[in-house]
Short mmCIF file of C-alpha atoms in Angstrom, two decimals:
data_model
loop_
_atom_site.label_atom_id
_atom_site.label_comp_id
_atom_site.label_asym_id
_atom_site.label_seq_id
_atom_site.Cartn_x
_atom_site.Cartn_y
_atom_site.Cartn_z
CA MET A 1 64.30 101.61 3.84
CA SER A 2 65.84 98.17 4.21
CA ALA A 3 65.11 94.86 4.54
CA SER A 4 65.53 94.60 8.16
CA ALA A 5 63.36 97.33 9.29
CA PRO A 6 59.91 95.72 9.47
CA THR A 7 61.49 93.08 11.95
CA SER A 8 63.21 95.98 13.39
CA LEU A 9 59.79 97.81 13.90
CA ARG A 10 58.43 94.50 15.43
CA LEU A 11 61.03 94.10 17.21
CA ARG A 12 60.77 97.46 18.74
CA GLY A 13 56.82 97.46 18.86
CA SER A 14 56.70 94.34 20.24
CA SER A 15 59.71 95.19 23.36
CA LEU A 16 57.48 98.36 24.15
CA TRP A 17 54.60 96.73 24.99
CA ALA A 18 56.03 94.00 27.42
CA LEU A 19 57.88 97.36 28.81
CA ILE A 20 54.11 98.56 30.30
CA ALA A 21 52.26 95.62 30.50
CA PRO A 22 53.24 94.41 33.89
CA PRO A 23 52.73 97.55 35.44
CA THR A 24 49.32 97.68 33.49
CA VAL A 25 48.55 94.18 34.89
CA TRP A 26 49.61 95.82 38.30
CA ALA A 27 47.10 98.92 37.84
CA THR A 28 43.85 96.76 36.60
CA HIS A 29 44.55 94.59 40.13
CA PHE A 30 44.70 97.26 43.25
CA LEU A 31 41.27 97.90 40.37
CA PHE A 32 39.69 94.85 41.18
CA CYS A 33 41.16 94.33 44.70
CA TYR A 34 39.49 97.38 45.89
CA VAL A 35 36.80 98.41 43.32
CA PHE A 36 35.33 94.93 44.46
CA ALA A 37 36.28 95.08 47.85
CA ALA A 38 34.16 98.50 47.90
CA ILE A 39 31.09 96.82 46.35
CA HIS A 40 30.87 94.26 48.55
CA CYS A 41 30.96 96.27 51.87
CA ALA A 42 28.61 98.43 50.32
CA LYS A 43 26.14 95.60 49.99
CA THR A 44 26.88 94.03 53.73
CA GLY A 45 28.22 96.63 55.78
CA PRO A 46 30.67 97.28 57.86
CA VAL A 47 30.18 93.98 60.27
CA GLY A 48 30.34 92.03 56.77
CA SER A 49 32.88 89.21 56.19
CA LEU A 50 35.22 89.03 53.69
CA ALA A 51 35.36 85.32 52.41
CA ASN A 52 34.15 85.90 48.73
CA VAL A 53 37.35 89.30 48.73
CA ARG A 54 39.14 86.63 49.75
CA ILE A 55 38.49 84.14 47.56
CA ALA A 56 38.16 86.36 44.59
CA VAL A 57 41.49 88.35 45.24
CA ALA A 58 43.57 85.23 45.48
CA VAL A 59 42.17 84.41 42.48
CA ALA A 60 42.76 87.96 40.77
CA THR A 61 46.93 87.82 42.29
CA VAL A 62 47.08 84.28 40.87
CA VAL A 63 46.07 85.08 37.71
CA ALA A 64 48.22 88.77 37.89
CA LEU A 65 51.31 87.26 38.76
CA PHE A 66 51.23 84.62 36.20
CA ILE A 67 51.75 87.09 33.71
CA VAL A 68 53.52 89.34 35.00
CA VAL A 69 56.63 86.22 35.87
CA ALA A 70 55.58 85.22 32.01
CA CYS A 71 56.61 89.06 31.18
CA GLY A 72 60.34 88.85 33.28
CA ARG A 73 60.50 85.70 31.77
CA VAL A 74 60.27 87.20 28.30
CA ALA A 75 62.77 90.13 29.32
CA ARG A 76 64.80 87.89 31.08
CA ALA A 77 65.23 86.14 27.60
CA GLN A 78 65.69 88.98 25.77
CA SER A 79 68.38 90.83 27.96
CA ARG A 80 70.47 88.11 26.70
CA ILE A 81 71.52 88.53 23.22
CA GLU A 82 74.45 87.55 21.83
CA GLY A 83 76.06 90.83 20.84
CA ASP A 84 78.58 92.91 23.04
CA PRO A 85 80.19 93.57 26.77
CA PRO A 86 78.81 95.94 28.52
CA PRO A 87 78.64 98.71 29.39
CA HIS A 88 76.63 99.23 26.08
CA GLN A 89 77.58 102.49 24.36
CA GLU A 90 75.82 102.21 20.60
CA SER A 91 72.60 102.99 19.52
CA THR A 92 72.67 99.16 17.98
CA HIS A 93 69.58 97.32 17.36
CA GLU A 94 70.47 94.84 20.18
CA ASP A 95 71.74 97.63 22.49
CA ARG A 96 67.88 98.97 22.57
CA VAL A 97 66.11 95.56 22.86
CA ARG A 98 68.45 95.10 25.93
CA PHE A 99 67.94 97.65 27.68
CA LEU A 100 64.40 97.70 26.96
CA ALA A 101 63.84 94.14 28.06
CA PHE A 102 65.79 95.62 31.45
CA SER A 103 63.75 97.95 32.06
CA THR A 104 61.04 95.41 31.99
CA LEU A 105 62.36 93.02 33.57
CA LEU A 106 62.66 95.52 36.69
CA LEU A 107 59.50 96.66 36.00
CA ALA A 108 57.96 93.32 36.22
CA GLY A 109 60.04 92.96 39.14
CA LEU A 110 58.26 95.85 40.84
CA SER A 111 54.75 94.82 39.34
CA PHE A 112 55.05 91.78 41.09
CA VAL A 113 55.44 92.80 45.01
CA ALA A 114 52.72 95.21 43.90
CA ILE A 115 50.61 93.01 43.64
CA VAL A 116 51.67 91.06 46.55
CA PHE A 117 51.39 94.31 49.14
CA THR A 118 47.92 94.55 47.68
CA ALA A 119 46.34 91.74 48.19
CA LEU A 120 47.46 92.37 51.69
CA PRO A 121 44.31 93.73 53.53
CA ALA A 122 42.06 91.38 51.65
CA PHE A 123 44.04 88.87 53.82
CA MET A 124 44.29 90.34 56.88
CA PHE A 125 41.49 92.06 57.73
CA ALA A 126 38.32 90.19 58.89
CA ASP A 127 35.40 92.29 58.62
CA CYS A 128 34.61 95.74 56.38
CA THR A 129 35.33 98.01 58.94
#
């Protein structure tokens, strides 16, 4: 193994973790919102107010969006590393990092939209019915 292999493996591992972070944050946010609302509505009944749910969902949404935006900013920075201009047809380390970074950026955008749409029902409904 060459001296640059550990760095290459470390960069690849961090890129893969960054790739799965935005969808994982969305899934966690989705579960939290719907489980919290379900437990709250089961305790208060069908005419229970959603004020506490709105506050919890708002806080969870802000935190989730912050994490997804941070992942997107890191991915954007990684996708702009120096190298050959597109199309990236060679199998170089830089091309792989740019591909994973661009994929992460797209997943971050999709996760951002999904988080917003997950939070919308908490603000649109007045009670648990």
